[in-house]
Tab-separated table of C-alpha atoms and ligand atoms in Angstrom:
chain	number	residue	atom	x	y	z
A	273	UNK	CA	148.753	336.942	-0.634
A	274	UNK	CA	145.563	334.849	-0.400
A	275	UNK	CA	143.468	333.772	2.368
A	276	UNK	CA	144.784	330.405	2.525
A	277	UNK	CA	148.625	330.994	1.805
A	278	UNK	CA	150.620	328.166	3.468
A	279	UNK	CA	147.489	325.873	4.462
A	280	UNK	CA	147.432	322.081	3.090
A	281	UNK	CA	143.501	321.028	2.516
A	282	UNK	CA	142.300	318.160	1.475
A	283	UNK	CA	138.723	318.040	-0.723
A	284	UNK	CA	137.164	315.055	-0.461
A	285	UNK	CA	134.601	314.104	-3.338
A	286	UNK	CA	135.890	315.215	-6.467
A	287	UNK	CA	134.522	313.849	-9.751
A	288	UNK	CA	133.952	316.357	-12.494
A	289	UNK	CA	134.702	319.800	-13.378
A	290	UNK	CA	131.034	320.324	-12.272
A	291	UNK	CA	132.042	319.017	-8.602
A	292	UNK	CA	131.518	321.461	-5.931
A	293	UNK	CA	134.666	319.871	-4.818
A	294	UNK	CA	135.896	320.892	-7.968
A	295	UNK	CA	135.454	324.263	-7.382
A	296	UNK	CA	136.461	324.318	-4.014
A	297	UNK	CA	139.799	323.048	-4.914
A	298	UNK	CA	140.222	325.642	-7.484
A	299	UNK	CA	138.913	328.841	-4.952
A	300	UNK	CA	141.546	327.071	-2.689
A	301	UNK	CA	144.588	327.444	-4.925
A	302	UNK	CA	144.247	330.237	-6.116
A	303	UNK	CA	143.769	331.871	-2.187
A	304	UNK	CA	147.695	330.115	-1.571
A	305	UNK	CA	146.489	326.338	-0.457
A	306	UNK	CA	148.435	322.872	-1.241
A	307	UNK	CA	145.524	320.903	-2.408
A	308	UNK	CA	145.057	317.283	-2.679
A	309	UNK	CA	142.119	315.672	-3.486
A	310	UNK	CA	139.967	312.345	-3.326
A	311	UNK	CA	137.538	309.889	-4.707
A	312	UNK	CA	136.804	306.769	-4.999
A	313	UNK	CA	136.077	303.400	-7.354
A	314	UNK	CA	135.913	303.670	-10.892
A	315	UNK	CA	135.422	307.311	-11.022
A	316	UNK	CA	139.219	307.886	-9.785
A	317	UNK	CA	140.289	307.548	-13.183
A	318	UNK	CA	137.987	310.713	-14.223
A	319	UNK	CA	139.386	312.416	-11.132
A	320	UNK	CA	142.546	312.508	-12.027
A	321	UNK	CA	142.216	313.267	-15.320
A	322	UNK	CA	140.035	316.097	-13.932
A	323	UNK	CA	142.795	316.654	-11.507
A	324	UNK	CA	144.875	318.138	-14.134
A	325	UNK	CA	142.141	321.122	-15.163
A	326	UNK	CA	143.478	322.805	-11.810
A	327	UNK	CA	145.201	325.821	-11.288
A	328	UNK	CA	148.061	323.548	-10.186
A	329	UNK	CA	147.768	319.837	-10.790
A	330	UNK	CA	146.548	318.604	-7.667
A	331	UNK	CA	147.565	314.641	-6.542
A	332	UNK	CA	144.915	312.468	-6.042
A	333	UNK	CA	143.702	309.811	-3.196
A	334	UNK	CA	141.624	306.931	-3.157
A	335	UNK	CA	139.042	307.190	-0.517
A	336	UNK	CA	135.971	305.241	-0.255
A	337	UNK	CA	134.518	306.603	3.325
A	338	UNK	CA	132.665	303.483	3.733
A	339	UNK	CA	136.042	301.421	3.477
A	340	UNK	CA	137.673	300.869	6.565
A	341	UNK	CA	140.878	300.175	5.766
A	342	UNK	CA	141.082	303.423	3.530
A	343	UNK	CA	140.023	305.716	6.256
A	344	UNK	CA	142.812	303.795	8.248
A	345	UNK	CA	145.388	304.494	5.490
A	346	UNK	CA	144.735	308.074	5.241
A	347	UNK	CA	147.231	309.394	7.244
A	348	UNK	CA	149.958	307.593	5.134
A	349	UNK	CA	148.533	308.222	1.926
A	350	UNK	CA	148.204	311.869	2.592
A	351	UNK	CA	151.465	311.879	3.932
A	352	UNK	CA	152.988	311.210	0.685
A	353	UNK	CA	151.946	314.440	-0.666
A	354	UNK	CA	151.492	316.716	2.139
A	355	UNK	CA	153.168	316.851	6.432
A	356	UNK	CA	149.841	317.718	7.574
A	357	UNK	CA	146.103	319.476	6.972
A	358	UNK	CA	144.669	322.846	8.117
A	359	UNK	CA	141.619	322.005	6.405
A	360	UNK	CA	139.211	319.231	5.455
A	361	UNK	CA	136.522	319.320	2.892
A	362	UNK	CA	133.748	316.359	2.984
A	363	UNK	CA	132.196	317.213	-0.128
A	364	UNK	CA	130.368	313.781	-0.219
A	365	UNK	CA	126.870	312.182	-0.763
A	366	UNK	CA	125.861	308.723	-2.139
A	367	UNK	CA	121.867	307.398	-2.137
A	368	UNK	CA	120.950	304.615	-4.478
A	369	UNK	CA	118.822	307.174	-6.629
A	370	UNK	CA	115.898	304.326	-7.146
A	371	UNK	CA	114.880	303.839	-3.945
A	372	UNK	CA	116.005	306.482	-1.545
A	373	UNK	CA	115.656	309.516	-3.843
A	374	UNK	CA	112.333	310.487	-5.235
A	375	UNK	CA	109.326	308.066	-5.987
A	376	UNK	CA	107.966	306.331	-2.645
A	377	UNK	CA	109.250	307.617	0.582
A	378	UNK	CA	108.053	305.134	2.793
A	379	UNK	CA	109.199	302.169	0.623
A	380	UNK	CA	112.665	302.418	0.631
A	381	UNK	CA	114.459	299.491	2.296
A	382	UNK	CA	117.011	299.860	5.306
A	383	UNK	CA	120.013	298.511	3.648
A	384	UNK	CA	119.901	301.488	1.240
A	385	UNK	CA	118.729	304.237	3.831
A	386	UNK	CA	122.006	302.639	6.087
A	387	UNK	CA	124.346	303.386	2.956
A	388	UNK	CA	123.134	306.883	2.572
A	389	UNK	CA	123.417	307.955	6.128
A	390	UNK	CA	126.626	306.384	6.310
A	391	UNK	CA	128.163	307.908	2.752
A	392	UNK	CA	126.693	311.156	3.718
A	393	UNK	CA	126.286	312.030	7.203
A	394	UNK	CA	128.165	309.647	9.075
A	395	UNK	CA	131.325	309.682	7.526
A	396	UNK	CA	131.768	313.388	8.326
A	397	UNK	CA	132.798	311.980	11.774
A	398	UNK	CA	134.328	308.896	10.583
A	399	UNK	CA	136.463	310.843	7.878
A	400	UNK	CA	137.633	313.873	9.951
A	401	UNK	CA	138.675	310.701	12.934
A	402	UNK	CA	140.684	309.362	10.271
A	403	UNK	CA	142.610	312.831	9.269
A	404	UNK	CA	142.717	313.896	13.273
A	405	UNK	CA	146.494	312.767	13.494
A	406	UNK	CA	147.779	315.254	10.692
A	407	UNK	CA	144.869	318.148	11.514
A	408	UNK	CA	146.794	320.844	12.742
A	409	UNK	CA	145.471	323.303	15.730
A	410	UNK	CA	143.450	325.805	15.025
A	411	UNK	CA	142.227	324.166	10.978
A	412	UNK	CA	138.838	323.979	9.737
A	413	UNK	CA	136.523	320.764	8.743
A	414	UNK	CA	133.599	322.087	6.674
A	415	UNK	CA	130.674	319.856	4.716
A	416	UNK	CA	128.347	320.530	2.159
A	417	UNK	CA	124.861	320.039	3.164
A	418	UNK	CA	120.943	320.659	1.896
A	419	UNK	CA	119.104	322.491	4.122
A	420	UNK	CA	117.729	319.374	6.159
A	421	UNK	CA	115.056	321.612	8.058
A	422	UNK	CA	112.035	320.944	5.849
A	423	UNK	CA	111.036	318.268	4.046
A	424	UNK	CA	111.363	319.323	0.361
A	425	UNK	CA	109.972	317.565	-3.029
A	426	UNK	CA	112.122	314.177	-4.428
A	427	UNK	CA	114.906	314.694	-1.786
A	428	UNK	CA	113.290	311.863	0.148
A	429	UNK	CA	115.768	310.213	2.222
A	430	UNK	CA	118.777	311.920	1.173
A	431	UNK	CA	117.307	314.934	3.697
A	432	UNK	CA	117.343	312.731	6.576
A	433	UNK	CA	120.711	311.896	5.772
A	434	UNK	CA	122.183	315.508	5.443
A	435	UNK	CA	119.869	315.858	8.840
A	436	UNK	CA	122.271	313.201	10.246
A	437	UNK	CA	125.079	314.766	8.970
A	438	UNK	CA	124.325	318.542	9.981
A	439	UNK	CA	123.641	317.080	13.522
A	440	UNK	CA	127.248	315.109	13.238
A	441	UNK	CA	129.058	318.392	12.407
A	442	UNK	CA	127.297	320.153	15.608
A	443	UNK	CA	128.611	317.555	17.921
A	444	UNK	CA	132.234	317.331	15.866
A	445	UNK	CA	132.234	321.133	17.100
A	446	UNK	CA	131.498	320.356	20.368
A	447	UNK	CA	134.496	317.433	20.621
A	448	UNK	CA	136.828	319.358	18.485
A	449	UNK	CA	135.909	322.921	20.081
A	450	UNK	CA	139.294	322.386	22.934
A	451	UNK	CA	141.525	321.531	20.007
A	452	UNK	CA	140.622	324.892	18.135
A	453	UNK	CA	139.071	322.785	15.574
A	454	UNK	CA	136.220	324.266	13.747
A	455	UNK	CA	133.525	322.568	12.305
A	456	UNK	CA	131.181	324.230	9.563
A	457	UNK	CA	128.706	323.833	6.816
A	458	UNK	CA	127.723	325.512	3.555
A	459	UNK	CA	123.909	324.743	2.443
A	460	UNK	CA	124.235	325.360	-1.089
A	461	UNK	CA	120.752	325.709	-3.288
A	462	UNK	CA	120.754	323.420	-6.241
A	463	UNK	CA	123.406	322.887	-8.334
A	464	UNK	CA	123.614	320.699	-11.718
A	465	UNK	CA	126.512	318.207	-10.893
A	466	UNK	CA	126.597	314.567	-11.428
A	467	UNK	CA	124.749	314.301	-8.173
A	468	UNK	CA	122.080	316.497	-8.680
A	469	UNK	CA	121.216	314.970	-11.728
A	470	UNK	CA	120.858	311.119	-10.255
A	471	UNK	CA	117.607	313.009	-8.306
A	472	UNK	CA	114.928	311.922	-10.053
A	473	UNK	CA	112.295	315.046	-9.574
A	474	UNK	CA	115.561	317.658	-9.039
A	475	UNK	CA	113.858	320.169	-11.667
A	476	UNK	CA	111.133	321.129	-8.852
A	477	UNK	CA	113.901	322.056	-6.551
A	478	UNK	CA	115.391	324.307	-9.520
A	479	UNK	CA	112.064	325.724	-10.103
A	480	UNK	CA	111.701	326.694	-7.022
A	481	UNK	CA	114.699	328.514	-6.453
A	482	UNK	CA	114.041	330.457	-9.651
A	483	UNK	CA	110.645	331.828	-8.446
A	484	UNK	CA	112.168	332.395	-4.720
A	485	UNK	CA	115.813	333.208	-4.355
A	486	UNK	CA	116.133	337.375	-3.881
A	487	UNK	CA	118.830	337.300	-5.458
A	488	UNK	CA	118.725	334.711	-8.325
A	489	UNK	CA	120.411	331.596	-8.015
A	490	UNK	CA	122.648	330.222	-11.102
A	491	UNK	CA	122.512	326.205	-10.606
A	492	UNK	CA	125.199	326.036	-13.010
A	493	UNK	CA	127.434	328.282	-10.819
A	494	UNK	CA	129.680	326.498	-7.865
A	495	UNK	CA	131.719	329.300	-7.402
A	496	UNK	CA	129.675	331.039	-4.425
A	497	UNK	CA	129.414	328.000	-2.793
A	498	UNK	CA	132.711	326.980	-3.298
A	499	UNK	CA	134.186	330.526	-1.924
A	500	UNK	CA	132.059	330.091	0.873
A	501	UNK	CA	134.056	326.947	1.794
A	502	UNK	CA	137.191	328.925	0.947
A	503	UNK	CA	136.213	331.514	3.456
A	504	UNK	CA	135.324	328.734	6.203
A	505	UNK	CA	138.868	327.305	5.558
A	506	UNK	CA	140.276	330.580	6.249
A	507	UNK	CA	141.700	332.570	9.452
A	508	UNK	CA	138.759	334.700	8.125
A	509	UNK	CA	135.951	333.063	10.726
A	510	UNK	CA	138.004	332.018	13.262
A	511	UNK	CA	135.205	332.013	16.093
A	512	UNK	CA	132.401	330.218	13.964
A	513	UNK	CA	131.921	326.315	14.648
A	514	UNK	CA	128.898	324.288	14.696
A	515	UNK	CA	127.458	326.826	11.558
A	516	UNK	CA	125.453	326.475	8.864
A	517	UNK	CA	125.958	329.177	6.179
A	518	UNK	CA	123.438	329.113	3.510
A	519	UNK	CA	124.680	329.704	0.178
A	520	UNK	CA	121.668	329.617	-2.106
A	521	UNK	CA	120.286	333.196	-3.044
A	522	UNK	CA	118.702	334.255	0.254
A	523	UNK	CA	115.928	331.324	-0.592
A	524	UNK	CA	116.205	330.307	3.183
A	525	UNK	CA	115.271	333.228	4.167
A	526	UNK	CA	112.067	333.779	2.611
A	527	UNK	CA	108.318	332.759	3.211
A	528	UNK	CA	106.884	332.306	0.117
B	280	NAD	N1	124.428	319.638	-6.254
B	280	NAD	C1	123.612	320.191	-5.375
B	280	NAD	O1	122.531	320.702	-5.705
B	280	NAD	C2	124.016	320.235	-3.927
B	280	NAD	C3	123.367	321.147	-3.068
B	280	NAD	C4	123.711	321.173	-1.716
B	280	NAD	C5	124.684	320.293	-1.255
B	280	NAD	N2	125.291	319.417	-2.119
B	280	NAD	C6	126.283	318.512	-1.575
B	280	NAD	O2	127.554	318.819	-2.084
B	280	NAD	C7	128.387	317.660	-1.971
B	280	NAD	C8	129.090	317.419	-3.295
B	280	NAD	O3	128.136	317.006	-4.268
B	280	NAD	P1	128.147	317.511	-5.772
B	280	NAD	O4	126.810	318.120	-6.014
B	280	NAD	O5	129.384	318.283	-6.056
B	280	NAD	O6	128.136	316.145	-6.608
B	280	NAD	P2	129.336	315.223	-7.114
B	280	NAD	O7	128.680	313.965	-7.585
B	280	NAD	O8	130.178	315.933	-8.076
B	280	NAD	O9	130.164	314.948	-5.772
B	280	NAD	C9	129.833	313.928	-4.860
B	280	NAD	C10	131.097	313.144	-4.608
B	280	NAD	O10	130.875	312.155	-3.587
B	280	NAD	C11	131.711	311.058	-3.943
B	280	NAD	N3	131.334	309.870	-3.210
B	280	NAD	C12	130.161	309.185	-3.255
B	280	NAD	N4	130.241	308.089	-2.468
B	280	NAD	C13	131.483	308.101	-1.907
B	280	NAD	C14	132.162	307.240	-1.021
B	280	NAD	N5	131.597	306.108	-0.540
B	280	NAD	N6	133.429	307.563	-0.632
B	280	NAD	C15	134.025	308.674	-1.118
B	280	NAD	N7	133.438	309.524	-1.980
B	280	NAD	C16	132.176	309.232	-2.372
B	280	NAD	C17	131.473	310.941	-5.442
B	280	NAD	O11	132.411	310.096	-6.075
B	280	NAD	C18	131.572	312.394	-5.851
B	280	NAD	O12	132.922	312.756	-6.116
B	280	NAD	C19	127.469	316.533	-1.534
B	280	NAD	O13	127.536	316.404	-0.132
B	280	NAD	C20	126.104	317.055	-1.944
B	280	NAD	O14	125.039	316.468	-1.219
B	280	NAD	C21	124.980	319.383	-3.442
């Protein structure tokens, strides 16, 4: 028996094999879960070729969490496939990687700082609104974030936006608390997907994490972080909301 026999999760933000979400769906099948899984635009085709690589062919959804009337559909979408959710996975972020990510900080225009807070912090709420009709009692939304404490090299204003989003999942655990809904994050140290490498300036980060992390850090390796989210999903942590649990070597925890 796995940890997640009989629960129905969707993982939202799945484009490669290199996809945290990826991974995450994987971890998730093989612990017992019905999986489906999302993207959106012209890289659902990839998805659901990519779809295919899992454990058990999972279907796939078009979400784009900055369409309305996909967040509205959700509920009838998903219910093709599955009678409910005990967990949600928002394994999303989107910043327009010339002006909001590396280079000049303060010359990045609004328009593009609105899309990335919206793709990456605010649609934690706006997503896990959408999916409140089929979340059972008692399941589990959890995020991926970047340690949004600190200001860090390149990350620019993709940090304010996982700032926005770590503060969204707080007060989503405060709302959803009564319902038995728990709300969680995994801060995962770098990792080479296809968003990693749009951050112009992401081998600092790398470097970094090399010369720090006590216990080494693999950037090619989603598996931690993925379990992580597997373990958050579970019955396994069934008193922790409004958490951040760092998966990234014990780098958080160190000075210098
Ligand atoms: N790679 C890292 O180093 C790292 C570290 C910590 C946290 N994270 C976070 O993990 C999550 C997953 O990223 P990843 O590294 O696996 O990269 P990824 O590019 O594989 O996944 C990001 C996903 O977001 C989707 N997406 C973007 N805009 C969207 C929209 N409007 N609607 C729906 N989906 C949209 C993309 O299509 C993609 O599937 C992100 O939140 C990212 O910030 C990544």
């Amino acid at each position: 028996m796995g940890i997640l026999e009989g629960k129905r999760i969707l993982v939202a933000g799945v484009t490669m094999d290199s996809s945290i979400g990826f991974a995450v769906a994987r971890e998730a099948q093989q612990q017992g879960a019905t999986v489906v899984i999302s993207n959106f635009g012209r890289a659902l085709g990839i998805t659901k070729r990519i779809a295919a690589r899992l454990p058990e062919p999972a279907p796939v959804i078009e979400l784009d969490v900055s369409d309305d009337d996909h967040l509205a559909s959700l509920g009838d979408r998903l219910g093709e496939h599955i009678d409910g959710l005990d967990g949600l996975v928002h394994s999303i972020a989107y910043g327009n990687p010339e002006t909001v990510l590396g280079g000049d900080f303060l010359g990045a225009p609004w328009s593009d700082v609105a899309q990335a807070v919206q793709v990456s912090g605010f649609s934690l709420a706006s997503l896990t609104e959408a999916a409140l009709p089929m979340l059972a009692d008692r399941s589990s939304v959890v995020g991926m974030t970047f340690d949004a404490t600190v200001a860090w090299p390149a990350y620019n204003w993709m940090g304010v936006a996982k700032a926005s989003l770590e503060s969204t999942a707080r007060y989503l655990a405060r709302d959803l608390g009564p319902r038995g809904v728990r709300v969680n994050l995994v801060a995962a140290g770098p990792l080479k997907t296809l968003a990693a490498k749009a951050i112009p300036g992401f081998e600092e980060l790398e470097e970094m994490w090399g010369d720090r992390a006590p216990l080494g850090w693999d950037q090619t390796d989603t598996t931690p972080a993925a379990r992580a989210v597997v373990g958050l999903l579970s019955d396994f942590f069934p008193a922790t909301t409004g958490e951040i649990v760092h998966v990234d070597g014990g780098f958080h925890a160190m000075g210098a």
